[in-house]
C-alpha cells in the first residue's frame, strides 16, 4: 500500500497489555495481537512496534518474565512480514525479542534504565529509537518544567546519541524521538511539534509518537477511539517540518494523510 516514492516510515503499534491507554486489553491474546499486526502491515506499516508494558502516566512496572510472555509469540509470528521493533526498557526482554526476530529496540529511557542495552544494540548491529522522557511513567505528568522544552529535549537526545555511539552503536542505526506526553504539558507537546525541525537538525530520523495521546483528545474533544484524524494532522505538520517516522495505532489514516503531504511537498 505504501507507494514506492514515499519517504516516510510508518511504525504500527501493537500493545500486548491489559492496561495501555488506548488499546489496553484489546490485543491481550497473542492471536488477536498477531492478526492486528498483519492488518497494520497490509495498511502500510513497515515496522511493527510490539510492547508488553504500558508506559502511560501512572502505569505500574511489569516484571520481565510477564513482559516476555506477552511479546515473544507476536515477535516470532511477525518477523519476516515487517521489521519488528520491541518497545522495552529491559535488556533481558530485548535480548529474547531479538533472538525471536526483532531488529529494532525502542527504548523509552534511551538506554538509561539498562545502559548495557547500548552495547547489546551495537553487538547485533540493531536499529534503535532513543526517546526523551522527563522523570518516570509513574510521576512524569506531575508538573513537568523546562527552561526551553525544545532546546532541553534536543540537548538530551544529542547526549544520548553520543552515549550510544561511544558504546559502539553506528550512528546510522539511531532514530530520535522527543517523547510526546512523557513529562510534557499540552503547551510543551505543541511547542515540540511546531519546532520539530530543530530536533531533525540533529541529522537522525525523528520519530513522532503522538498517536491518540491525551493532548490530541483535549484539543479535538475526542475520546481515544476518535483521535485518528487529530493524530494524522499532527503527523502531517511534523512531516512538513522534517520528521520521517510515525508511530501510530491508525496506520491507514496516517498513511493517506502523509501520502498527500509527500505528493504536495515533493516539488517545493
Ligand atoms: N509512546 C508510548 C509508548 N512507546 N515509544 C516511542 N518511541 N515514542 C512514543 O511516543 C511512545 C513509545 C505510549 O503510547 P502507547 O504505546 O500507545 O501506550 P502504552 O504505553 O499505554 O502502552
PDB file of C-alpha atoms and ligand atoms in Angstrom:
ATOM      1  CA  UNK A   1       0.000   0.000   0.000  1.00  0.00           C
ATOM      2  CA  UNK A   2       2.878   2.393   0.695  1.00  0.00           C
ATOM      3  CA  UNK A   3       3.855   3.987  -2.595  1.00  0.00           C
ATOM      4  CA  UNK A   4       7.393   3.387  -3.753  1.00  0.00           C
ATOM      5  CA  UNK A   5       8.122   7.092  -3.773  1.00  0.00           C
ATOM      6  CA  UNK A   6       7.124   7.806  -0.159  1.00  0.00           C
ATOM      7  CA  UNK A   7       9.895   8.968   2.117  1.00  0.00           C
ATOM      8  CA  UNK A   8       8.143   8.344   5.420  1.00  0.00           C
ATOM      9  CA  UNK A   9       8.063   5.235   7.561  1.00  0.00           C
ATOM     10  CA  UNK A  10       5.008   4.018   9.450  1.00  0.00           C
ATOM     11  CA  UNK A  11       5.523   2.178  12.704  1.00  0.00           C
ATOM     12  CA  UNK A  12       2.311   0.362  13.635  1.00  0.00           C
ATOM     13  CA  UNK A  13       1.662  -0.038  17.362  1.00  0.00           C
ATOM     14  CA  UNK A  14       0.747  -3.423  18.821  1.00  0.00           C
ATOM     15  CA  UNK A  15       0.351  -3.296  22.596  1.00  0.00           C
ATOM     16  CA  UNK A  16       0.024  -6.753  24.133  1.00  0.00           C
ATOM     17  CA  UNK A  17      -1.025  -5.358  27.503  1.00  0.00           C
ATOM     18  CA  UNK A  18      -4.102  -5.230  29.715  1.00  0.00           C
ATOM     19  CA  UNK A  19      -3.629  -1.547  30.540  1.00  0.00           C
ATOM     20  CA  UNK A  20      -2.302   0.522  27.590  1.00  0.00           C
ATOM     21  CA  UNK A  21      -4.092   3.846  27.469  1.00  0.00           C
ATOM     22  CA  UNK A  22      -5.812   3.424  24.096  1.00  0.00           C
ATOM     23  CA  UNK A  23      -5.872  -0.269  23.254  1.00  0.00           C
ATOM     24  CA  UNK A  24      -5.214  -1.977  26.603  1.00  0.00           C
ATOM     25  CA  UNK A  25      -6.891  -5.378  26.767  1.00  0.00           C
ATOM     26  CA  UNK A  26      -7.836  -5.376  23.071  1.00  0.00           C
ATOM     27  CA  UNK A  27      -4.901  -7.482  21.879  1.00  0.00           C
ATOM     28  CA  UNK A  28      -4.013  -9.293  25.072  1.00  0.00           C
ATOM     29  CA  UNK A  29      -4.131 -12.724  23.398  1.00  0.00           C
ATOM     30  CA  UNK A  30      -1.243 -13.487  21.039  1.00  0.00           C
ATOM     31  CA  UNK A  31      -3.626 -14.498  18.242  1.00  0.00           C
ATOM     32  CA  UNK A  32      -5.513 -11.221  18.399  1.00  0.00           C
ATOM     33  CA  UNK A  33      -2.258  -9.232  18.517  1.00  0.00           C
ATOM     34  CA  UNK A  34      -0.786 -11.109  15.533  1.00  0.00           C
ATOM     35  CA  UNK A  35      -3.944 -10.654  13.471  1.00  0.00           C
ATOM     36  CA  UNK A  36      -3.934  -6.964  14.327  1.00  0.00           C
ATOM     37  CA  UNK A  37      -0.251  -6.645  13.344  1.00  0.00           C
ATOM     38  CA  UNK A  38      -0.916  -8.340   9.993  1.00  0.00           C
ATOM     39  CA  UNK A  39      -3.720  -5.875   9.370  1.00  0.00           C
ATOM     40  CA  UNK A  40      -1.414  -2.918  10.118  1.00  0.00           C
ATOM     41  CA  UNK A  41       1.197  -4.311   7.686  1.00  0.00           C
ATOM     42  CA  UNK A  42      -1.480  -4.590   4.986  1.00  0.00           C
ATOM     43  CA  UNK A  43      -2.371  -0.946   5.656  1.00  0.00           C
ATOM     44  CA  UNK A  44       1.220   0.169   5.050  1.00  0.00           C
ATOM     45  CA  UNK A  45       3.210  -0.264   8.287  1.00  0.00           C
ATOM     46  CA  UNK A  46       6.853  -1.062   7.501  1.00  0.00           C
ATOM     47  CA  UNK A  47       7.678  -1.513  11.201  1.00  0.00           C
ATOM     48  CA  UNK A  48       5.557  -3.199  13.887  1.00  0.00           C
ATOM     49  CA  UNK A  49       6.341  -1.945  17.404  1.00  0.00           C
ATOM     50  CA  UNK A  50       5.428  -4.654  19.910  1.00  0.00           C
ATOM     51  CA  UNK A  51       5.071  -3.626  23.548  1.00  0.00           C
ATOM     52  CA  UNK A  52       4.315  -5.661  26.665  1.00  0.00           C
ATOM     53  CA  UNK A  53       4.500  -2.916  29.285  1.00  0.00           C
ATOM     54  CA  UNK A  54       2.366   0.201  29.314  1.00  0.00           C
ATOM     55  CA  UNK A  55       4.199   3.478  29.813  1.00  0.00           C
ATOM     56  CA  UNK A  56       1.055   5.585  30.219  1.00  0.00           C
ATOM     57  CA  UNK A  57       1.177   8.090  33.094  1.00  0.00           C
ATOM     58  CA  UNK A  58       0.755   6.222  36.380  1.00  0.00           C
ATOM     59  CA  UNK A  59       1.434   2.779  34.849  1.00  0.00           C
ATOM     60  CA  UNK A  60       2.780   0.089  37.157  1.00  0.00           C
ATOM     61  CA  UNK A  61       6.053  -1.610  36.107  1.00  0.00           C
ATOM     62  CA  UNK A  62       5.771  -5.164  34.685  1.00  0.00           C
ATOM     63  CA  UNK A  63       8.296  -7.933  35.567  1.00  0.00           C
ATOM     64  CA  UNK A  64      10.500  -9.083  32.649  1.00  0.00           C
ATOM     65  CA  UNK A  65       9.067 -12.623  32.537  1.00  0.00           C
ATOM     66  CA  UNK A  66       5.495 -11.347  32.190  1.00  0.00           C
ATOM     67  CA  UNK A  67       6.566  -8.837  29.534  1.00  0.00           C
ATOM     68  CA  UNK A  68       8.298 -11.630  27.608  1.00  0.00           C
ATOM     69  CA  UNK A  69       5.281 -13.933  27.744  1.00  0.00           C
ATOM     70  CA  UNK A  70       3.277 -11.140  26.148  1.00  0.00           C
ATOM     71  CA  UNK A  71       5.612 -10.034  23.372  1.00  0.00           C
ATOM     72  CA  UNK A  72       7.547 -13.133  22.237  1.00  0.00           C
ATOM     73  CA  UNK A  73       4.760 -15.014  20.391  1.00  0.00           C
ATOM     74  CA  UNK A  74       3.891 -11.838  18.498  1.00  0.00           C
ATOM     75  CA  UNK A  75       7.509 -11.047  17.586  1.00  0.00           C
ATOM     76  CA  UNK A  76       8.022 -14.617  16.335  1.00  0.00           C
ATOM     77  CA  UNK A  77       4.880 -14.579  14.222  1.00  0.00           C
ATOM     78  CA  UNK A  78       5.507 -11.178  12.613  1.00  0.00           C
ATOM     79  CA  UNK A  79       9.279 -11.326  11.982  1.00  0.00           C
ATOM     80  CA  UNK A  80       9.684 -11.713   8.231  1.00  0.00           C
ATOM     81  CA  UNK A  81       6.449  -9.911   7.389  1.00  0.00           C
ATOM     82  CA  UNK A  82       7.755  -6.498   8.587  1.00  0.00           C
ATOM     83  CA  UNK A  83      10.626  -5.108  10.608  1.00  0.00           C
ATOM     84  CA  UNK A  84       9.825  -5.889  14.237  1.00  0.00           C
ATOM     85  CA  UNK A  85      10.581  -3.349  16.924  1.00  0.00           C
ATOM     86  CA  UNK A  86      10.431  -4.273  20.594  1.00  0.00           C
ATOM     87  CA  UNK A  87       9.174  -1.471  22.830  1.00  0.00           C
ATOM     88  CA  UNK A  88      11.044  -2.234  26.033  1.00  0.00           C
ATOM     89  CA  UNK A  89      13.389  -0.633  28.532  1.00  0.00           C
ATOM     90  CA  UNK A  90      14.713  -4.008  29.751  1.00  0.00           C
ATOM     91  CA  UNK A  91      17.831  -5.682  28.370  1.00  0.00           C
ATOM     92  CA  UNK A  92      16.533  -9.205  29.094  1.00  0.00           C
ATOM     93  CA  UNK A  93      13.352  -8.546  27.129  1.00  0.00           C
ATOM     94  CA  UNK A  94      15.304  -7.013  24.238  1.00  0.00           C
ATOM     95  CA  UNK A  95      17.669  -9.999  24.158  1.00  0.00           C
ATOM     96  CA  UNK A  96      14.863 -12.553  23.903  1.00  0.00           C
ATOM     97  CA  UNK A  97      12.890 -10.460  21.402  1.00  0.00           C
ATOM     98  CA  UNK A  98      15.956 -10.103  19.163  1.00  0.00           C
ATOM     99  CA  UNK A  99      16.549 -13.867  19.352  1.00  0.00           C
ATOM    100  CA  UNK A 100      12.918 -14.231  18.202  1.00  0.00           C
ATOM    101  CA  UNK A 101      13.416 -11.916  15.217  1.00  0.00           C
ATOM    102  CA  UNK A 102      13.191  -8.267  16.349  1.00  0.00           C
ATOM    103  CA  UNK A 103      15.800  -5.973  14.762  1.00  0.00           C
ATOM    104  CA  UNK A 104      14.889  -2.648  16.358  1.00  0.00           C
ATOM    105  CA  UNK A 105      14.966  -1.711  20.047  1.00  0.00           C
ATOM    106  CA  UNK A 106      12.584   1.094  21.012  1.00  0.00           C
ATOM    107  CA  UNK A 107      13.739   2.158  24.467  1.00  0.00           C
ATOM    108  CA  UNK A 108      11.693   4.977  26.026  1.00  0.00           C
ATOM    109  CA  UNK A 109      14.503   5.506  28.556  1.00  0.00           C
ATOM    110  CA  UNK A 110      17.127   5.963  25.802  1.00  0.00           C
ATOM    111  CA  UNK A 111      19.450   3.371  27.409  1.00  0.00           C
ATOM    112  CA  UNK A 112      19.248   4.990  30.860  1.00  0.00           C
ATOM    113  CA  UNK A 113      17.430   2.187  32.694  1.00  0.00           C
ATOM    114  CA  UNK A 114      19.745  -0.530  31.309  1.00  0.00           C
ATOM    115  CA  UNK A 115      22.869   1.200  29.951  1.00  0.00           C
ATOM    116  CA  UNK A 116      24.201  -2.180  28.726  1.00  0.00           C
ATOM    117  CA  UNK A 117      21.388  -2.096  26.177  1.00  0.00           C
ATOM    118  CA  UNK A 118      23.656   0.148  24.054  1.00  0.00           C
ATOM    119  CA  UNK A 119      26.457  -2.432  23.816  1.00  0.00           C
ATOM    120  CA  UNK A 120      23.847  -5.098  23.042  1.00  0.00           C
ATOM    121  CA  UNK A 121      22.426  -2.995  20.184  1.00  0.00           C
ATOM    122  CA  UNK A 122      25.973  -2.358  18.915  1.00  0.00           C
ATOM    123  CA  UNK A 123      26.981  -6.009  19.094  1.00  0.00           C
ATOM    124  CA  UNK A 124      23.986  -7.129  16.991  1.00  0.00           C
ATOM    125  CA  UNK A 125      24.062  -4.040  14.742  1.00  0.00           C
ATOM    126  CA  UNK A 126      20.391  -3.360  15.532  1.00  0.00           C
ATOM    127  CA  UNK A 127      18.364  -0.268  14.813  1.00  0.00           C
ATOM    128  CA  UNK A 128      17.256   1.675  17.865  1.00  0.00           C
ATOM    129  CA  UNK A 129      14.972   4.500  18.868  1.00  0.00           C
ATOM    130  CA  UNK A 130      16.093   6.756  21.718  1.00  0.00           C
ATOM    131  CA  UNK A 131      13.298   8.758  23.348  1.00  0.00           C
ATOM    132  CA  UNK A 132      13.193  11.707  25.706  1.00  0.00           C
ATOM    133  CA  UNK A 133      11.260  11.346  28.952  1.00  0.00           C
ATOM    134  CA  UNK A 134      11.305  13.688  31.945  1.00  0.00           C
ATOM    135  CA  UNK A 135      11.045  11.615  35.127  1.00  0.00           C
ATOM    136  CA  UNK A 136       9.415   8.173  35.045  1.00  0.00           C
ATOM    137  CA  UNK A 137       5.971   6.999  33.905  1.00  0.00           C
ATOM    138  CA  UNK A 138       4.526   6.840  37.430  1.00  0.00           C
ATOM    139  CA  UNK A 139       5.131  10.543  38.101  1.00  0.00           C
ATOM    140  CA  UNK A 140       6.131  12.184  34.809  1.00  0.00           C
ATOM    141  CA  UNK A 141       2.982  14.267  34.376  1.00  0.00           C
ATOM    142  CA  UNK A 142       3.296  15.899  37.833  1.00  0.00           C
ATOM    143  CA  UNK A 143       4.112  19.494  36.866  1.00  0.00           C
ATOM    144  CA  UNK A 144       6.877  18.995  34.243  1.00  0.00           C
ATOM    145  CA  UNK A 145       9.082  22.084  33.733  1.00  0.00           C
ATOM    146  CA  UNK A 146      11.779  23.075  31.234  1.00  0.00           C
ATOM    147  CA  UNK A 147      13.916  26.151  30.549  1.00  0.00           C
ATOM    148  CA  UNK A 148      13.036  25.766  26.881  1.00  0.00           C
ATOM    149  CA  UNK A 149      11.390  22.448  26.078  1.00  0.00           C
ATOM    150  CA  UNK A 150      12.804  22.099  22.548  1.00  0.00           C
ATOM    151  CA  UNK A 151      16.383  23.046  23.488  1.00  0.00           C
ATOM    152  CA  UNK A 152      16.276  20.824  26.591  1.00  0.00           C
ATOM    153  CA  UNK A 153      14.925  17.814  24.667  1.00  0.00           C
ATOM    154  CA  UNK A 154      17.414  18.403  21.842  1.00  0.00           C
ATOM    155  CA  UNK A 155      20.370  18.553  24.253  1.00  0.00           C
ATOM    156  CA  UNK A 156      19.178  15.343  25.928  1.00  0.00           C
ATOM    157  CA  UNK A 157      18.818  13.480  22.610  1.00  0.00           C
ATOM    158  CA  UNK A 158      22.204  14.707  21.435  1.00  0.00           C
ATOM    159  CA  UNK A 159      23.792  13.405  24.656  1.00  0.00           C
ATOM    160  CA  UNK A 160      22.032  10.024  24.401  1.00  0.00           C
ATOM    161  CA  UNK A 161      23.078   9.701  20.746  1.00  0.00           C
ATOM    162  CA  UNK A 162      26.679  10.425  21.783  1.00  0.00           C
ATOM    163  CA  UNK A 163      26.425   7.796  24.537  1.00  0.00           C
ATOM    164  CA  UNK A 164      25.105   5.181  22.094  1.00  0.00           C
ATOM    165  CA  UNK A 165      27.839   5.931  19.571  1.00  0.00           C
ATOM    166  CA  UNK A 166      30.503   5.808  22.300  1.00  0.00           C
ATOM    167  CA  UNK A 167      29.193   2.325  23.170  1.00  0.00           C
ATOM    168  CA  UNK A 168      29.703   1.228  19.558  1.00  0.00           C
ATOM    169  CA  UNK A 169      26.243   1.807  18.015  1.00  0.00           C
ATOM    170  CA  UNK A 170      26.561   3.013  14.442  1.00  0.00           C
ATOM    171  CA  UNK A 171      25.053   6.490  14.155  1.00  0.00           C
ATOM    172  CA  UNK A 172      23.029   5.486  11.092  1.00  0.00           C
ATOM    173  CA  UNK A 173      21.230   2.921  13.269  1.00  0.00           C
ATOM    174  CA  UNK A 174      19.772   5.565  15.605  1.00  0.00           C
ATOM    175  CA  UNK A 175      16.378   7.290  15.457  1.00  0.00           C
ATOM    176  CA  UNK A 176      15.481  10.058  17.897  1.00  0.00           C
ATOM    177  CA  UNK A 177      12.095  10.753  19.499  1.00  0.00           C
ATOM    178  CA  UNK A 178      11.111  13.816  21.565  1.00  0.00           C
ATOM    179  CA  UNK A 179       8.684  11.687  23.610  1.00  0.00           C
ATOM    180  CA  UNK A 180       5.305  13.396  23.270  1.00  0.00           C
ATOM    181  CA  UNK A 181       3.380  13.127  26.528  1.00  0.00           C
ATOM    182  CA  UNK A 182       6.351  11.835  28.533  1.00  0.00           C
ATOM    183  CA  UNK A 183       6.720  14.584  31.120  1.00  0.00           C
ATOM    184  CA  UNK A 184       5.169  17.255  28.860  1.00  0.00           C
ATOM    185  CA  UNK A 185       2.209  19.606  29.194  1.00  0.00           C
ATOM    186  CA  UNK A 186      -0.041  20.342  26.232  1.00  0.00           C
ATOM    187  CA  UNK A 187       1.973  23.510  25.540  1.00  0.00           C
ATOM    188  CA  UNK A 188       5.213  21.525  25.647  1.00  0.00           C
ATOM    189  CA  UNK A 189       3.819  18.976  23.156  1.00  0.00           C
ATOM    190  CA  UNK A 190       2.630  21.695  20.767  1.00  0.00           C
ATOM    191  CA  UNK A 191       5.901  23.621  21.021  1.00  0.00           C
ATOM    192  CA  UNK A 192       7.806  20.427  20.175  1.00  0.00           C
ATOM    193  CA  UNK A 193       5.587  19.771  17.168  1.00  0.00           C
ATOM    194  CA  UNK A 194       5.900  23.354  15.930  1.00  0.00           C
ATOM    195  CA  UNK A 195       9.701  23.328  16.266  1.00  0.00           C
ATOM    196  CA  UNK A 196      10.367  19.663  15.392  1.00  0.00           C
ATOM    197  CA  UNK A 197      12.771  20.866  12.692  1.00  0.00           C
ATOM    198  CA  UNK A 198      15.225  21.782  15.449  1.00  0.00           C
ATOM    199  CA  UNK A 199      15.284  18.130  16.544  1.00  0.00           C
ATOM    200  CA  UNK A 200      15.551  16.936  12.918  1.00  0.00           C
ATOM    201  CA  UNK A 201      18.617  19.198  12.612  1.00  0.00           C
ATOM    202  CA  UNK A 202      20.490  16.639  14.735  1.00  0.00           C
ATOM    203  CA  UNK A 203      20.705  14.676  11.481  1.00  0.00           C
ATOM    204  CA  UNK A 204      18.951  11.476  12.548  1.00  0.00           C
ATOM    205  CA  UNK A 205      15.415  10.363  11.575  1.00  0.00           C
ATOM    206  CA  UNK A 206      12.892  11.795  14.028  1.00  0.00           C
ATOM    207  CA  UNK A 207      10.139   9.503  15.344  1.00  0.00           C
ATOM    208  CA  UNK A 208       6.783  11.070  16.197  1.00  0.00           C
ATOM    209  CA  UNK A 209       4.606   9.313  18.786  1.00  0.00           C
ATOM    210  CA  UNK A 210       1.514  11.468  19.180  1.00  0.00           C
ATOM    211  CA  UNK A 211      -0.959   8.705  18.319  1.00  0.00           C
ATOM    212  CA  UNK A 212      -4.276   9.063  20.208  1.00  0.00           C
ATOM    213  CA  UNK A 213      -2.488  10.795  23.088  1.00  0.00           C
ATOM    214  CA  UNK A 214      -4.449  12.841  25.577  1.00  0.00           C
ATOM    215  CA  UNK A 215      -3.339  16.230  24.253  1.00  0.00           C
ATOM    216  CA  UNK A 216      -4.884  15.277  20.885  1.00  0.00           C
ATOM    217  CA  UNK A 217      -8.049  14.375  22.793  1.00  0.00           C
ATOM    218  CA  UNK A 218      -8.089  17.652  24.721  1.00  0.00           C
ATOM    219  CA  UNK A 219      -7.735  19.698  21.538  1.00  0.00           C
ATOM    220  CA  UNK A 220     -10.257  17.737  19.437  1.00  0.00           C
ATOM    221  CA  UNK A 221     -12.676  16.859  22.231  1.00  0.00           C
ATOM    222  CA  UNK A 222     -12.487  13.173  21.210  1.00  0.00           C
ATOM    223  CA  UNK A 223     -12.091  10.003  23.260  1.00  0.00           C
ATOM    224  CA  UNK A 224      -9.217   7.647  22.353  1.00  0.00           C
ATOM    225  CA  UNK A 225     -11.114   5.837  19.593  1.00  0.00           C
ATOM    226  CA  UNK A 226     -11.849   9.112  17.793  1.00  0.00           C
ATOM    227  CA  UNK A 227      -8.371  10.637  17.677  1.00  0.00           C
ATOM    228  CA  UNK A 228      -7.066   9.244  14.354  1.00  0.00           C
ATOM    229  CA  UNK A 229      -7.725  12.416  12.349  1.00  0.00           C
ATOM    230  CA  UNK A 230      -6.211  14.705  15.001  1.00  0.00           C
ATOM    231  CA  UNK A 231      -3.217  12.359  15.110  1.00  0.00           C
ATOM    232  CA  UNK A 232      -2.846  12.434  11.319  1.00  0.00           C
ATOM    233  CA  UNK A 233      -2.978  16.243  11.265  1.00  0.00           C
ATOM    234  CA  UNK A 234      -0.222  16.482  13.878  1.00  0.00           C
ATOM    235  CA  UNK A 235       1.850  13.966  11.917  1.00  0.00           C
ATOM    236  CA  UNK A 236       1.448  15.933   8.670  1.00  0.00           C
ATOM    237  CA  UNK A 237       2.740  19.068  10.391  1.00  0.00           C
ATOM    238  CA  UNK A 238       5.677  17.131  11.815  1.00  0.00           C
ATOM    239  CA  UNK A 239       6.419  15.625   8.386  1.00  0.00           C
ATOM    240  CA  UNK A 240       6.373  19.048   6.773  1.00  0.00           C
ATOM    241  CA  UNK A 241       8.939  20.183   9.358  1.00  0.00           C
ATOM    242  CA  UNK A 242      11.309  17.255   8.855  1.00  0.00           C
ATOM    243  CA  UNK A 243      10.106  14.215  10.858  1.00  0.00           C
ATOM    244  CA  UNK A 244      10.076  10.950   8.902  1.00  0.00           C
ATOM    245  CA  UNK A 245       8.981   8.072  11.180  1.00  0.00           C
ATOM    246  CA  UNK A 246       5.439   7.933  12.574  1.00  0.00           C
ATOM    247  CA  UNK A 247       4.447   5.601  15.410  1.00  0.00           C
ATOM    248  CA  UNK A 248       0.678   5.170  15.121  1.00  0.00           C
ATOM    249  CA  UNK A 249      -2.275   2.984  16.049  1.00  0.00           C
ATOM    250  CA  UNK A 250      -4.289   4.048  12.954  1.00  0.00           C
ATOM    251  CA  UNK A 251      -1.986   3.173  10.070  1.00  0.00           C
ATOM    252  CA  UNK A 252      -4.373   3.550   7.104  1.00  0.00           C
ATOM    253  CA  UNK A 253      -5.491   7.094   8.006  1.00  0.00           C
ATOM    254  CA  UNK A 254      -1.937   8.245   8.693  1.00  0.00           C
ATOM    255  CA  UNK A 255      -0.686   6.609   5.503  1.00  0.00           C
ATOM    256  CA  UNK A 256      -3.167   8.560   3.372  1.00  0.00           C
ATOM    257  CA  UNK A 257      -2.530  11.849   5.153  1.00  0.00           C
ATOM    258  CA  UNK A 258       1.242  11.505   4.728  1.00  0.00           C
ATOM    259  CA  UNK A 259       0.942  10.319   1.114  1.00  0.00           C
ATOM    260  CA  UNK A 260      -0.918  13.559   0.358  1.00  0.00           C
ATOM    261  CA  UNK A 261       1.664  15.606   2.249  1.00  0.00           C
ATOM    262  CA  UNK A 262       4.541  13.920   0.404  1.00  0.00           C
ATOM    263  CA  UNK A 263       2.956  14.393  -3.014  1.00  0.00           C
ATOM    264  CA  UNK A 264       2.180  18.045  -2.295  1.00  0.00           C
ATOM    265  CA  UNK A 265       5.553  18.989  -0.879  1.00  0.00           C
ATOM    266  CA  UNK A 266       7.773  16.932  -3.179  1.00  0.00           C
ATOM    267  CA  UNK A 267       8.228  19.613  -5.803  1.00  0.00           C
ATOM    268  CA  UNK A 268       8.792  22.524  -3.373  1.00  0.00           C
TER     269      UNK A 268
HETATM  270  N1  LIG B   1       4.658   6.262  23.345  1.00  0.00           N
HETATM  271  C1  LIG B   1       4.211   5.200  24.044  1.00  0.00           C
HETATM  272  C2  LIG B   1       4.953   4.014  24.110  1.00  0.00           C
HETATM  273  N2  LIG B   1       6.133   3.897  23.465  1.00  0.00           N
HETATM  274  N3  LIG B   1       7.799   4.818  22.056  1.00  0.00           N
HETATM  275  C3  LIG B   1       8.265   5.854  21.348  1.00  0.00           C
HETATM  276  N4  LIG B   1       9.426   5.750  20.682  1.00  0.00           N
HETATM  277  N5  LIG B   1       7.589   7.049  21.269  1.00  0.00           N
HETATM  278  C4  LIG B   1       6.389   7.244  21.911  1.00  0.00           C
HETATM  279  O1  LIG B   1       5.826   8.359  21.834  1.00  0.00           O
HETATM  280  C5  LIG B   1       5.863   6.152  22.683  1.00  0.00           C
HETATM  281  C6  LIG B   1       6.613   4.930  22.739  1.00  0.00           C
HETATM  282  C7  LIG B   1       2.890   5.304  24.731  1.00  0.00           C
HETATM  283  O2  LIG B   1       1.839   5.008  23.847  1.00  0.00           O
HETATM  284  P1  LIG B   1       1.156   3.575  23.699  1.00  0.00           P
HETATM  285  O3  LIG B   1       2.145   2.521  23.329  1.00  0.00           O
HETATM  286  O4  LIG B   1       0.022   3.715  22.766  1.00  0.00           O
HETATM  287  O5  LIG B   1       0.526   3.278  25.116  1.00  0.00           O
HETATM  288  P2  LIG B   1       1.043   2.470  26.392  1.00  0.00           P
HETATM  289  O6  LIG B   1       2.398   2.963  26.767  1.00  0.00           O
HETATM  290  O7  LIG B   1      -0.003   2.788  27.428  1.00  0.00           O
HETATM  291  O8  LIG B   1       1.088   1.019  26.032  1.00  0.00           O
END
